[in-house]
Short mmCIF file of C-alpha atoms (C1' of nucleotides) in Angstrom, two decimals:
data_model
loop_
_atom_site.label_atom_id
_atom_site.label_comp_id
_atom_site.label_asym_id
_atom_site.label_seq_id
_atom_site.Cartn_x
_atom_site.Cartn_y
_atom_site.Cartn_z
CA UNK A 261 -2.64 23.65 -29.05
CA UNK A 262 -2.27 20.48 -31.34
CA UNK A 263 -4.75 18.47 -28.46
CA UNK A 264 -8.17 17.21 -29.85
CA UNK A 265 -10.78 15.30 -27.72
CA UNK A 266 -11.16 13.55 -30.63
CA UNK A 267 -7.95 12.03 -30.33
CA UNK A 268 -8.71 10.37 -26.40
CA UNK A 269 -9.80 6.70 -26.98
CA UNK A 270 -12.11 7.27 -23.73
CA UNK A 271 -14.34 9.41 -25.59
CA UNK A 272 -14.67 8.38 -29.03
CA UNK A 273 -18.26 6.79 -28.06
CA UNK A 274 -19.04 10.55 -27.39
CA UNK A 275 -21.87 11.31 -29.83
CA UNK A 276 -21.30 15.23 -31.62
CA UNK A 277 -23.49 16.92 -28.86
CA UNK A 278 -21.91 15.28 -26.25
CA UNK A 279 -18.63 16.25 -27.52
CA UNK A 280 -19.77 19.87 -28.15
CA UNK A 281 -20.67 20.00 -24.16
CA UNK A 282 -17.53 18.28 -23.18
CA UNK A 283 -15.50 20.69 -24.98
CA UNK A 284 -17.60 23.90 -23.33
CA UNK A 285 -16.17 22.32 -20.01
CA UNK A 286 -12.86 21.18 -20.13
CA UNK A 287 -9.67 22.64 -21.36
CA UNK A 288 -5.93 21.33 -22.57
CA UNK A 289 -3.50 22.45 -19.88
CA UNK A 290 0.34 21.71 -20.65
CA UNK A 291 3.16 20.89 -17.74
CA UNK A 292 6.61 21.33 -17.75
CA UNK A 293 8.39 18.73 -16.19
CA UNK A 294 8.48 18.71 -12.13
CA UNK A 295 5.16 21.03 -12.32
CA UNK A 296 2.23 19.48 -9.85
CA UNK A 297 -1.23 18.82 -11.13
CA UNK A 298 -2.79 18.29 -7.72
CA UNK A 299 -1.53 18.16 -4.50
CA UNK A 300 -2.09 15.74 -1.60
CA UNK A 301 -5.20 16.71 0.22
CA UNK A 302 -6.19 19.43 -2.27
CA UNK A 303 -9.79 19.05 -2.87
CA UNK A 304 -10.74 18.24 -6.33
CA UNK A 305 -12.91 20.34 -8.91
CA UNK A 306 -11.43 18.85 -11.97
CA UNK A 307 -11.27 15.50 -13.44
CA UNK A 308 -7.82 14.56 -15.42
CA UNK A 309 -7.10 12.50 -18.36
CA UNK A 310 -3.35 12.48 -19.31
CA UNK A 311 -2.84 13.19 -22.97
CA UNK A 312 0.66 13.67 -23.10
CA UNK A 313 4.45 12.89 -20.80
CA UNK A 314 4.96 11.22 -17.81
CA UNK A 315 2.84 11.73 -14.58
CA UNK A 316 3.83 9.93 -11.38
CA UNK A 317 1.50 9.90 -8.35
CA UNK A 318 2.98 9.41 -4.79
CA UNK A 319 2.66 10.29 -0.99
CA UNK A 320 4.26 12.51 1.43
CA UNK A 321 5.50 10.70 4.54
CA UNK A 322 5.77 12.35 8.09
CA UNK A 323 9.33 13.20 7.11
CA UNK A 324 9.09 14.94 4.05
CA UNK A 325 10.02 11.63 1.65
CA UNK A 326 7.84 10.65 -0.77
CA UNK A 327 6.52 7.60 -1.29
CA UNK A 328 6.46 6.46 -5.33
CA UNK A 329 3.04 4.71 -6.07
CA UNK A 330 2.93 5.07 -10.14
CA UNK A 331 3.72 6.66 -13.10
CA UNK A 332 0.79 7.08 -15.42
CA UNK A 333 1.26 7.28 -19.52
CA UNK A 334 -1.35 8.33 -21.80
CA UNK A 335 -3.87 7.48 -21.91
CA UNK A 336 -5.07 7.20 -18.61
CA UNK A 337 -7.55 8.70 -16.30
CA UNK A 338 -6.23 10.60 -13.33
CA UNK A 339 -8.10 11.70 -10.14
CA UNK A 340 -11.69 9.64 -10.42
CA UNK A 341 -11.65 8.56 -6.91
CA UNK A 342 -11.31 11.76 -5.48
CA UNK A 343 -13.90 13.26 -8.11
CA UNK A 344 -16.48 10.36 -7.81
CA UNK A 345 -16.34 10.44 -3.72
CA UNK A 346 -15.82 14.30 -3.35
CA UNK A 347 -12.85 13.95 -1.04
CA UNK A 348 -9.23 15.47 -0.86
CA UNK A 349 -6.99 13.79 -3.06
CA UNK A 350 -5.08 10.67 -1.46
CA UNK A 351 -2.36 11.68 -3.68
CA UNK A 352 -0.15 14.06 -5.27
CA UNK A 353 0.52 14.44 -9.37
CA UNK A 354 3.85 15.41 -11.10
CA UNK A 355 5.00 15.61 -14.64
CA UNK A 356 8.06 13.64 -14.87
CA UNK A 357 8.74 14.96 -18.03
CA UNK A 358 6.95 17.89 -20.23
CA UNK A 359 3.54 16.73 -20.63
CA UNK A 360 -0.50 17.93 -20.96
CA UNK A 361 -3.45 17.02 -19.81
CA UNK A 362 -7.46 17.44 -20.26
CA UNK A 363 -9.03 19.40 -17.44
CA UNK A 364 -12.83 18.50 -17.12
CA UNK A 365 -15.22 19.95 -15.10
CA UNK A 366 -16.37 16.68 -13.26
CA UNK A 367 -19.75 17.49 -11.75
CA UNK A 368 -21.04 19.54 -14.89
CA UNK A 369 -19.93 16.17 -17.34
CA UNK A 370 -21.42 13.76 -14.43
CA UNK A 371 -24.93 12.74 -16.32
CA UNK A 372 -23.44 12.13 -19.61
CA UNK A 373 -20.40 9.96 -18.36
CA UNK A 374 -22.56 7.82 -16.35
CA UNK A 375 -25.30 7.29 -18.61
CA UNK A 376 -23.00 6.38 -21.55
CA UNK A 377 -22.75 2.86 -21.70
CA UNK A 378 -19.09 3.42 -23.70
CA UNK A 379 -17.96 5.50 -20.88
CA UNK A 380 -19.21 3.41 -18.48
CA UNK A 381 -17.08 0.88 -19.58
CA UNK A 382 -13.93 3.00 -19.95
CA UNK A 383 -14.69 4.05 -16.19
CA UNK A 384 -14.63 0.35 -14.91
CA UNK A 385 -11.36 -0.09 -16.79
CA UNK A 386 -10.32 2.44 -15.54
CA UNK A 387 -11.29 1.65 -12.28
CA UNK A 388 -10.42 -1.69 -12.26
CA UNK A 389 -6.44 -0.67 -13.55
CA UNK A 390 -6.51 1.32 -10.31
CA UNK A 391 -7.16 -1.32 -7.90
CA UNK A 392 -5.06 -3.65 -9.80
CA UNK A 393 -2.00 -0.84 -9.41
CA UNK A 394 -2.91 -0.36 -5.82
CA UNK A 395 -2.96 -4.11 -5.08
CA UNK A 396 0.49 -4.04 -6.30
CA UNK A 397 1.70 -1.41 -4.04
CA UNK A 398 0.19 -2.91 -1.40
CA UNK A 399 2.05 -6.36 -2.31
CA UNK A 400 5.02 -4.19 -3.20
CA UNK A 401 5.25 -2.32 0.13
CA UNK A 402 3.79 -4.62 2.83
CA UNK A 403 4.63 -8.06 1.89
CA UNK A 404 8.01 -8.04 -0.11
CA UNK A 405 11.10 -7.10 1.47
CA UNK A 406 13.40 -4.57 -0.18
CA UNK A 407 15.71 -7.37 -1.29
CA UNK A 408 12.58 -9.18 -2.67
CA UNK A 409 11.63 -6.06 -4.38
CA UNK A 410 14.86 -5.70 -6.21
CA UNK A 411 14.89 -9.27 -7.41
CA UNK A 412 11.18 -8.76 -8.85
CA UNK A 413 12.60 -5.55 -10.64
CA UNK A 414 15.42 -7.40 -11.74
CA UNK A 415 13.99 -10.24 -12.73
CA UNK A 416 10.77 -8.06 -14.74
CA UNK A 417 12.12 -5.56 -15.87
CA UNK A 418 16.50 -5.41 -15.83
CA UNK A 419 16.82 -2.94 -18.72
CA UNK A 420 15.77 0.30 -16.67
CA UNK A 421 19.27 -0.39 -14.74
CA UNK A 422 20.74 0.52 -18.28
CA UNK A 423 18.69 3.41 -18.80
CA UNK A 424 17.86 5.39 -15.60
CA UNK A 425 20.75 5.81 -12.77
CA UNK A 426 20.10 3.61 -9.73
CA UNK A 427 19.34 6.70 -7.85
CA UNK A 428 16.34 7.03 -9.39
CA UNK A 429 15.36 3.36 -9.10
CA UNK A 430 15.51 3.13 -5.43
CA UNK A 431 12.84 6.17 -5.46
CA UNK A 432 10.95 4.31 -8.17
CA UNK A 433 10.92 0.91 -5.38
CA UNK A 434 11.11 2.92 -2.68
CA UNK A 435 14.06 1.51 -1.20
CA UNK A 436 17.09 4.19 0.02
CA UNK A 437 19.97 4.05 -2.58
CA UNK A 438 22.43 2.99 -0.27
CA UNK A 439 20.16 -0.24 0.33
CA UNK A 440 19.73 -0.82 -3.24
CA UNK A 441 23.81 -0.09 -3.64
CA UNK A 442 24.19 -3.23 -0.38
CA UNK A 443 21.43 -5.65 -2.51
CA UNK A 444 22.96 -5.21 -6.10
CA UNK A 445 26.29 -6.15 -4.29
CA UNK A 446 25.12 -9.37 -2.60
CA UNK A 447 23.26 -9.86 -5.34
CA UNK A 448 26.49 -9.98 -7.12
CA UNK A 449 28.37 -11.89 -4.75
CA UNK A 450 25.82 -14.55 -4.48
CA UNK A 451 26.91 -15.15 -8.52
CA UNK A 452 22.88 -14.74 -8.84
CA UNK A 453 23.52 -11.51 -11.29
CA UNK A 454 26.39 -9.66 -12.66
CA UNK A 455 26.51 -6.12 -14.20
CA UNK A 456 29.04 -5.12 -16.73
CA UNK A 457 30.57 -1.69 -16.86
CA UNK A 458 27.48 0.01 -19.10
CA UNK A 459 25.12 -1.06 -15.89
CA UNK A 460 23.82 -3.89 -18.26
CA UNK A 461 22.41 -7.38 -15.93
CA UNK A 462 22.99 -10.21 -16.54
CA UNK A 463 20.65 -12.92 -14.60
CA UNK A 464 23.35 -15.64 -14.09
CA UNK A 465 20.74 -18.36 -11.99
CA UNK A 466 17.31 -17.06 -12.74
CA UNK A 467 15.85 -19.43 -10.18
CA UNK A 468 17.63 -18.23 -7.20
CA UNK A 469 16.12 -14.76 -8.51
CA UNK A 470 12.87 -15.77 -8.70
CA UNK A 471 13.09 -17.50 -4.93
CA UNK A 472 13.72 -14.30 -3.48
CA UNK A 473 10.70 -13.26 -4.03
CA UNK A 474 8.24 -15.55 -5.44
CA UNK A 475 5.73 -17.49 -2.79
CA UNK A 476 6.60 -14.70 -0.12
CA UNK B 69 -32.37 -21.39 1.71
CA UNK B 70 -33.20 -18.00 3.16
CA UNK B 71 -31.43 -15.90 0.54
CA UNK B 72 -32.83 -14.75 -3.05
CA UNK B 73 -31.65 -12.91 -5.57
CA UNK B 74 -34.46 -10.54 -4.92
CA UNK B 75 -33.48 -9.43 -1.78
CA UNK B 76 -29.83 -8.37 -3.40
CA UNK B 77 -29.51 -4.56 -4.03
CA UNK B 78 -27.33 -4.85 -6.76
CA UNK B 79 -29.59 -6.94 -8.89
CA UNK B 80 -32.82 -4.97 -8.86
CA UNK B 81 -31.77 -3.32 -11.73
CA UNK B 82 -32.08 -6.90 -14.09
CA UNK B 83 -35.58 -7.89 -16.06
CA UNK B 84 -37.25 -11.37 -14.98
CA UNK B 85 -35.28 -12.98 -18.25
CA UNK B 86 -31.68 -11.75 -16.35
CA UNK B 87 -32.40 -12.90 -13.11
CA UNK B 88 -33.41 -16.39 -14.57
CA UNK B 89 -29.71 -16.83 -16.45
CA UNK B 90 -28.36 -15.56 -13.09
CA UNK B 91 -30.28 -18.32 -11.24
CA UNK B 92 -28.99 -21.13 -13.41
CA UNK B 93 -25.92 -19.85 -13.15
CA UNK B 94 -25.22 -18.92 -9.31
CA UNK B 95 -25.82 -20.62 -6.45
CA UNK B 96 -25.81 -19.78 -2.10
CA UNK B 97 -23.34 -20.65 -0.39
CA UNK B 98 -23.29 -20.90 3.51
CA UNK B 99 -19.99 -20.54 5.80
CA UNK B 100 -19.15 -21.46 9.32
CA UNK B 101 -16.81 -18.17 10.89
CA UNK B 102 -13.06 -19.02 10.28
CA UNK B 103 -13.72 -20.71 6.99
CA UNK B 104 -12.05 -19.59 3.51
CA UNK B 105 -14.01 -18.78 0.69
CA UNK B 106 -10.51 -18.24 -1.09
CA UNK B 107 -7.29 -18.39 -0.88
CA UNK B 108 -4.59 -15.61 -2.53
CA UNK B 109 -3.10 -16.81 -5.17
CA UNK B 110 -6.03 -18.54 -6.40
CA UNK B 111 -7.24 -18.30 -9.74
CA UNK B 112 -10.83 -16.94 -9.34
CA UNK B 113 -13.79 -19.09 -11.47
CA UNK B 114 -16.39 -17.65 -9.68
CA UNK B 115 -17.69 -13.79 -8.54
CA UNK B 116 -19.11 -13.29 -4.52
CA UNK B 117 -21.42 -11.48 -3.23
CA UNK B 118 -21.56 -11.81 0.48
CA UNK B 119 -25.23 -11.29 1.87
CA UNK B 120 -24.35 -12.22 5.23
CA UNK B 121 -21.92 -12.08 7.55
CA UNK B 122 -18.43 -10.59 7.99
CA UNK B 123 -16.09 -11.84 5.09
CA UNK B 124 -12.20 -10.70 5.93
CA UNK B 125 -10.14 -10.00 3.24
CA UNK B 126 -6.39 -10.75 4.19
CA UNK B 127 -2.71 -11.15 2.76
CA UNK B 128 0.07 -13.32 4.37
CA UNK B 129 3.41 -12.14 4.54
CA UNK B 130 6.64 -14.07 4.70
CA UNK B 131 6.92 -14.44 7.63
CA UNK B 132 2.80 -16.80 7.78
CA UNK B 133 1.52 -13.35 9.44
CA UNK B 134 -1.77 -12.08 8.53
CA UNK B 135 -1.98 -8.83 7.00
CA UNK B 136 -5.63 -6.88 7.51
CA UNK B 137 -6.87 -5.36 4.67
CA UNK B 138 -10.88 -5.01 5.29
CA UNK B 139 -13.84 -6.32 6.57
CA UNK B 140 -16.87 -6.35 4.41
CA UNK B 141 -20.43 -6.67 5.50
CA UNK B 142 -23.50 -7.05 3.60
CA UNK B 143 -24.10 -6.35 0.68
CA UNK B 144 -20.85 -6.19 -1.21
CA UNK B 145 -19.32 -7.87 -3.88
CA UNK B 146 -16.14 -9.60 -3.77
CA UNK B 147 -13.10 -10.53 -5.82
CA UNK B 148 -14.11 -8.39 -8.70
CA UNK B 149 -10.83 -7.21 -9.50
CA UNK B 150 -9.31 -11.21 -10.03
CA UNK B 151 -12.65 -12.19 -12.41
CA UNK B 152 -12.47 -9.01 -14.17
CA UNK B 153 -8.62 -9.17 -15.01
CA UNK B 154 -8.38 -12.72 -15.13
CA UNK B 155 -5.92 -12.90 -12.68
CA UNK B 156 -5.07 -14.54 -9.04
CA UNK B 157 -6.56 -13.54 -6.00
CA UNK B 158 -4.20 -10.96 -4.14
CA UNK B 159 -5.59 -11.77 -1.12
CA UNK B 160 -7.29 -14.68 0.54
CA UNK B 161 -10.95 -14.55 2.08
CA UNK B 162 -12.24 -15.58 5.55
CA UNK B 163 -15.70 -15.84 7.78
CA UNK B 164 -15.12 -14.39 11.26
CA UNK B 165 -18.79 -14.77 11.71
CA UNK B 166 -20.86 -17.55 10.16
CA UNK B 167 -22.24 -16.00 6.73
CA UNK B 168 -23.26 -16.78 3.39
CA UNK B 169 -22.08 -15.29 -0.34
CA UNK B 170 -23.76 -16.08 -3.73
CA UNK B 171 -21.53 -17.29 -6.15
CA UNK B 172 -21.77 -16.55 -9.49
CA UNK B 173 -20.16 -18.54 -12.95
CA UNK B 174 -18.62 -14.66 -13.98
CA UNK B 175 -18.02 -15.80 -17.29
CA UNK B 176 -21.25 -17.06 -17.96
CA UNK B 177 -22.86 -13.63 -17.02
CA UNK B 178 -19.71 -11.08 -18.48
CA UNK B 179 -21.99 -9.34 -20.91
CA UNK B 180 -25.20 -9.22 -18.90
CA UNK B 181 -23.08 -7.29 -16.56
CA UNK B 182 -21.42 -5.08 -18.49
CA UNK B 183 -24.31 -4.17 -21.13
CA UNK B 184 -26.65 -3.19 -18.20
CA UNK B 185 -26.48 0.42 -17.41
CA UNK B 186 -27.48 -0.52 -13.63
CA UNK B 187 -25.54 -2.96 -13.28
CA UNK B 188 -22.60 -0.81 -14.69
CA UNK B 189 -23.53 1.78 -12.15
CA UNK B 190 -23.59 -0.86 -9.49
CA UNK B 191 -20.03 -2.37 -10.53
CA UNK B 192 -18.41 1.41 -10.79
CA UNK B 193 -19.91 1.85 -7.23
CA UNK B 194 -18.35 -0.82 -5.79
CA UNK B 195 -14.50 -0.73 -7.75
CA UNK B 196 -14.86 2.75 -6.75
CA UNK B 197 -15.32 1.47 -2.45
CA UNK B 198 -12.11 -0.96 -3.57
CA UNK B 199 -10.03 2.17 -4.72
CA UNK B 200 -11.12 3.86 -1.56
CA UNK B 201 -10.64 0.57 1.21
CA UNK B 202 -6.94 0.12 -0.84
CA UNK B 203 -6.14 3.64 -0.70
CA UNK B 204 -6.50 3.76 3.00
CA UNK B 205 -5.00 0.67 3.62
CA UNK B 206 -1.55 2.13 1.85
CA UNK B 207 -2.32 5.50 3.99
CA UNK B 208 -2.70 3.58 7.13
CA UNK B 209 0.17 0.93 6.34
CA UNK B 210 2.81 3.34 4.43
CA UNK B 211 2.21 6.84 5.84
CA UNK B 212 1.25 6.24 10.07
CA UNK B 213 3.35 4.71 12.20
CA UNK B 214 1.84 3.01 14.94
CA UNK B 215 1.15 5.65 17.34
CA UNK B 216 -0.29 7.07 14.82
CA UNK B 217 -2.64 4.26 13.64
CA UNK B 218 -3.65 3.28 17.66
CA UNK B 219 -4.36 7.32 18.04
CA UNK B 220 -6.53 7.57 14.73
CA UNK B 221 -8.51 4.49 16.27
CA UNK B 222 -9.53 6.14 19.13
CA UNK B 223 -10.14 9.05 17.78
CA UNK B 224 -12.32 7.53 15.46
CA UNK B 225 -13.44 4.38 16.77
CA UNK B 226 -12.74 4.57 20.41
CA UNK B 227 -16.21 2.39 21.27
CA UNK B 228 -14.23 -0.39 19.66
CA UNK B 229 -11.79 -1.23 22.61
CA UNK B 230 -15.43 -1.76 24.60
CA UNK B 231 -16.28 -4.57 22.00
CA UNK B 232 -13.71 -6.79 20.74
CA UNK B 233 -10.05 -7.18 22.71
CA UNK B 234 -6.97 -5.12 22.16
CA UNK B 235 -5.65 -8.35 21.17
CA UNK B 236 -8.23 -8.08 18.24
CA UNK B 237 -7.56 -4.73 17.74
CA UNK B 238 -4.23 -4.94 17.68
CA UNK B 239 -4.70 -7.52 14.57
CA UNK B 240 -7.01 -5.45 12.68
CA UNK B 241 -4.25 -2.52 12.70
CA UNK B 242 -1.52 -4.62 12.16
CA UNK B 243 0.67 -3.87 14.83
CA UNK B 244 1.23 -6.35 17.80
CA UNK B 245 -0.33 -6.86 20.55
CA UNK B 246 2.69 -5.49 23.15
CA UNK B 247 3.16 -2.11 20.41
CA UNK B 248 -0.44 -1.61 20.77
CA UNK B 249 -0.17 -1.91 25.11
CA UNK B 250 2.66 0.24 24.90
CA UNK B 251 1.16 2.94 22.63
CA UNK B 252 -1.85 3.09 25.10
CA UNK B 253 0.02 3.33 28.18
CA UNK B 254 1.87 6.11 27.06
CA UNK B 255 -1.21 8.24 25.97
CA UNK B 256 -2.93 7.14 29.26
CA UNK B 257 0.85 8.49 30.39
CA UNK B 258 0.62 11.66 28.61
CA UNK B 259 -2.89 12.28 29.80
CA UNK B 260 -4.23 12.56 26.09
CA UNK B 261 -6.74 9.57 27.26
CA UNK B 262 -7.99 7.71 30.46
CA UNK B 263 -8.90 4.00 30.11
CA UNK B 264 -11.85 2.58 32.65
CA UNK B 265 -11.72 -1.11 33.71
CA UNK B 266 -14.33 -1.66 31.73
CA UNK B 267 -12.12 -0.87 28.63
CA UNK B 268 -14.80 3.15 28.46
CA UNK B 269 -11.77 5.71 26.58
CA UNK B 270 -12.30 9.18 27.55
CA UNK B 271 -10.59 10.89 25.32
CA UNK B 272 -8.71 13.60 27.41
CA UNK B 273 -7.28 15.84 25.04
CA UNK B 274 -8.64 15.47 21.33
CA UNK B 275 -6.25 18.16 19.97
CA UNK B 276 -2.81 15.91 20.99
CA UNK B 277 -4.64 13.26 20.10
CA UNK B 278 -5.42 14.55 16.18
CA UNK B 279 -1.98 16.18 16.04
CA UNK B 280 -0.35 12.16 16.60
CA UNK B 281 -1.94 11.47 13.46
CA UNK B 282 -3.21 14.30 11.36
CA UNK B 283 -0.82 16.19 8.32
CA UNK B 284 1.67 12.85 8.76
"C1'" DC C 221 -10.38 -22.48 42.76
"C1'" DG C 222 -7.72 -23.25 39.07
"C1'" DA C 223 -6.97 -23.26 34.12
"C1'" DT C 224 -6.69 -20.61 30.24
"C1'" DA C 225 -6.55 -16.70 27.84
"C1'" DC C 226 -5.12 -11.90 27.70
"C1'" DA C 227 -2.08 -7.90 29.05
"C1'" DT C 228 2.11 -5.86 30.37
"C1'" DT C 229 7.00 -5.21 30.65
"C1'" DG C 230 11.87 -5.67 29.61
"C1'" DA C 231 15.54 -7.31 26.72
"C1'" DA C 232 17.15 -9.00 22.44
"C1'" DC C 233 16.62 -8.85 17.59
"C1'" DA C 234 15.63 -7.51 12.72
"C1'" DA C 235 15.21 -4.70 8.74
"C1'" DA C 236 15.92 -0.83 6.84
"C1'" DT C 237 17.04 4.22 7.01
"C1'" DT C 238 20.04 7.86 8.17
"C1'" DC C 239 24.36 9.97 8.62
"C1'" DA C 240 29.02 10.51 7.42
"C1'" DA C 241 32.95 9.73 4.79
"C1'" DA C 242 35.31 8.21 0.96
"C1'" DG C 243 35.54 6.52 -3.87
"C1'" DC C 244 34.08 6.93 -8.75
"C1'" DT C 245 32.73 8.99 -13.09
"C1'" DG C 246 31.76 11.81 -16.68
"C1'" DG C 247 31.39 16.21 -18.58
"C1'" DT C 248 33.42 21.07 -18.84
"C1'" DG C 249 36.38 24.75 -19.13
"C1'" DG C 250 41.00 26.24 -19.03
"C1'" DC D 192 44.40 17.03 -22.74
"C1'" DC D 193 43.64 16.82 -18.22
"C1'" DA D 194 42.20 18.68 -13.85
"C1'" DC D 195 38.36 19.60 -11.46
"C1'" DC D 196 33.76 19.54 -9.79
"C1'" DA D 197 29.16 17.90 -9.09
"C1'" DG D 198 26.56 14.23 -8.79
"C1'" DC D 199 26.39 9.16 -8.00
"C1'" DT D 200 27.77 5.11 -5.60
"C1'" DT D 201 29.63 2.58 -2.05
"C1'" DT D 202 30.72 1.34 2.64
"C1'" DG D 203 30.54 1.40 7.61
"C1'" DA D 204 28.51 2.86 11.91
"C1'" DA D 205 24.73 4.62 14.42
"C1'" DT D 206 19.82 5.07 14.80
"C1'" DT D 207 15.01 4.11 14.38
"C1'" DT D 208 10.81 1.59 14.65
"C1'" DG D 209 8.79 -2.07 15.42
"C1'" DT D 210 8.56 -7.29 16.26
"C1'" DT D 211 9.82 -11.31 18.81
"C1'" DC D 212 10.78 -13.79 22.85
"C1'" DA D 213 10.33 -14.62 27.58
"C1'" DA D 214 8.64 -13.82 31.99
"C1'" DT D 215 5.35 -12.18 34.95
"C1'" DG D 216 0.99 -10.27 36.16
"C1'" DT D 217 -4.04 -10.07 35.87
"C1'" DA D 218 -8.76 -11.38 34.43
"C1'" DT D 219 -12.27 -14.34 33.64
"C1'" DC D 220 -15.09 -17.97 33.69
"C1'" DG D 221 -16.27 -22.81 34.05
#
DNA sequence: CGATACATTGAACAAATTCAAAGCTGGTGG
DNA sequence: CCACCAGCTTTGAATTTGTTCAATGTATCG
């Protein structure tokens, strides 16, 4: 296993000790892609830190869909709510791609992570990066519409249309395809965008982007 | 002015020296209820900790429609996530009761906070209650439908519709008010409650009632 | 008692998903 | 080389879930 905990910014405050008694409890786990590292609900024992790949987190809905809330790249943290507050997970974890991460037994490593002033910072960034990515979603979901949502990818970030299939970026909005299909068409239409034949954008009035869904 | 620094939990932790930069650097503020502390989209200059009343944290859709995200009482702090990052407020702030915060000059105080192990402990605490509140909020808004969300209430809150009017209610859910008369006449329908004219639930069959809202 | 707020009900509307069918596209094997 | 198939995309129609609008009914409280 080429994984080191001496290679995880989060812990390079560790002293030698410290690092001796976080290595006694936690292990390097690898995923393939589309394995689960916790489910929805699942109670947690283990805290996470992604090391390696692509993890997205989402929610189930009543019928079955799921509900995209982020993709996490390492570094990052995974699963401290659910450790800190001892309750089921509010979400479910799975490698996009092949990946690994750090398994640590939470409530034996508990003392040293909170009385480490390093740490202690890395949790409240942590922390912090959390409520900033669910404020999003909650902006995302509950305030913009799905056209709105498309023009904000668009106008952010127009180079995924060139490099993942538009399939997978209604999931990644959650948006059906067909209503991303209807939007990229108006969108079109309206002479606000146009998309050549190797799904590259062009943003032909900026502006009339950014109105769909800037203010609200 | 009733209020100290003394009396506020969160700052036990700091020496006499602390809590005198604090003093010349924060100041109590009072509030009538319905008045804004702030606004989304704000940029944030100063950190709040309410000590009395009950502060409502909102968004505002497209549409001018208020969007409930939390109520907080005493003692919590507030807008941590916009001083912190630096970044606008993503939602806006109102008294529904008359109330008071202390503001604080974040800036001013940044390493104070951050280099005291209490205070650290304080500030995880409370981004940790933000991950939580946000987390349900996306549950409650993205996962339940409305039946869902009006059945959860009773079940867990059914001394509520005694207090405050469904009208009230209805806003703190975020449905509307005719959804949320609908939704109870069809329980009171489907005998899964009973509804006194003094507003009493009795809760007629719990199971049906759990099963509206529990798994999804 | 009467004004004002709150609750209920039905009908129209809105936004997006779902379902179904048809059109493309790009890679593979014959 | 091209015919085919599987997986995307597109389009239209139906459906779903809730809000909005309007009217009426019911409390409540000076």
């Amino acid at each position: 296993m080429p994984y080191s905990l001496k290679d995880i910014p989060f812990f390079s405050a560790l002293d030698d000790q410290a690092l001796k008694r976080l290595e006694r409890i936690s292990y390097f786990k690898t995923y393939n892609a589309g394995e689960l590292v916790f489910y929805e609900g699942d109670m947690p024992t283990k805290l996470y830190i992604l090391v390696d790949g692509v993890l997205r987190l989402y929610k189930t809905d009543s019928k079955g869909h799921e509900i995209y809330i982020h993709q996490f790249t390492p570094t990052s943290m995974v699963g401290e709510l659910a450790n800190f507050e001892q309750i089921p997970f509010p979400a479910s974890a799975r490698f996009i791609t092949k990946g690994a991460v750090l398994k640590i037994e939470f409530k034996d490593m508990e003392e040293d992570f909170f009385k480490n002033p390093e740490i202690s910072m890395q949790i409240i960034k942590s922390l912090t990066r959390k409520v900033k990515i669910l404020s999003n979603v909650i902006h995302h979901e509950m305030i913009l519409t799905s056209e709105a949502k498309v023009a904000k990818l668009i106008d952010e970030n127009a180079e995924i249309f060139e490099k993942i299939k538009n399939n997978q970026i209604a999931q990644i909005i959650n948006v059906s395809a067909e209503t991303l299909s209807r939007t990229l068409t108006k969108l079109k239409h309206n002479k606000i965008i146009s998309i050549d034949d190797k799904y590259v954008i062009t943003i032909l009035d900026r502006d009339a982007l950014k109105k769909l869904y800037i203010d609200l």
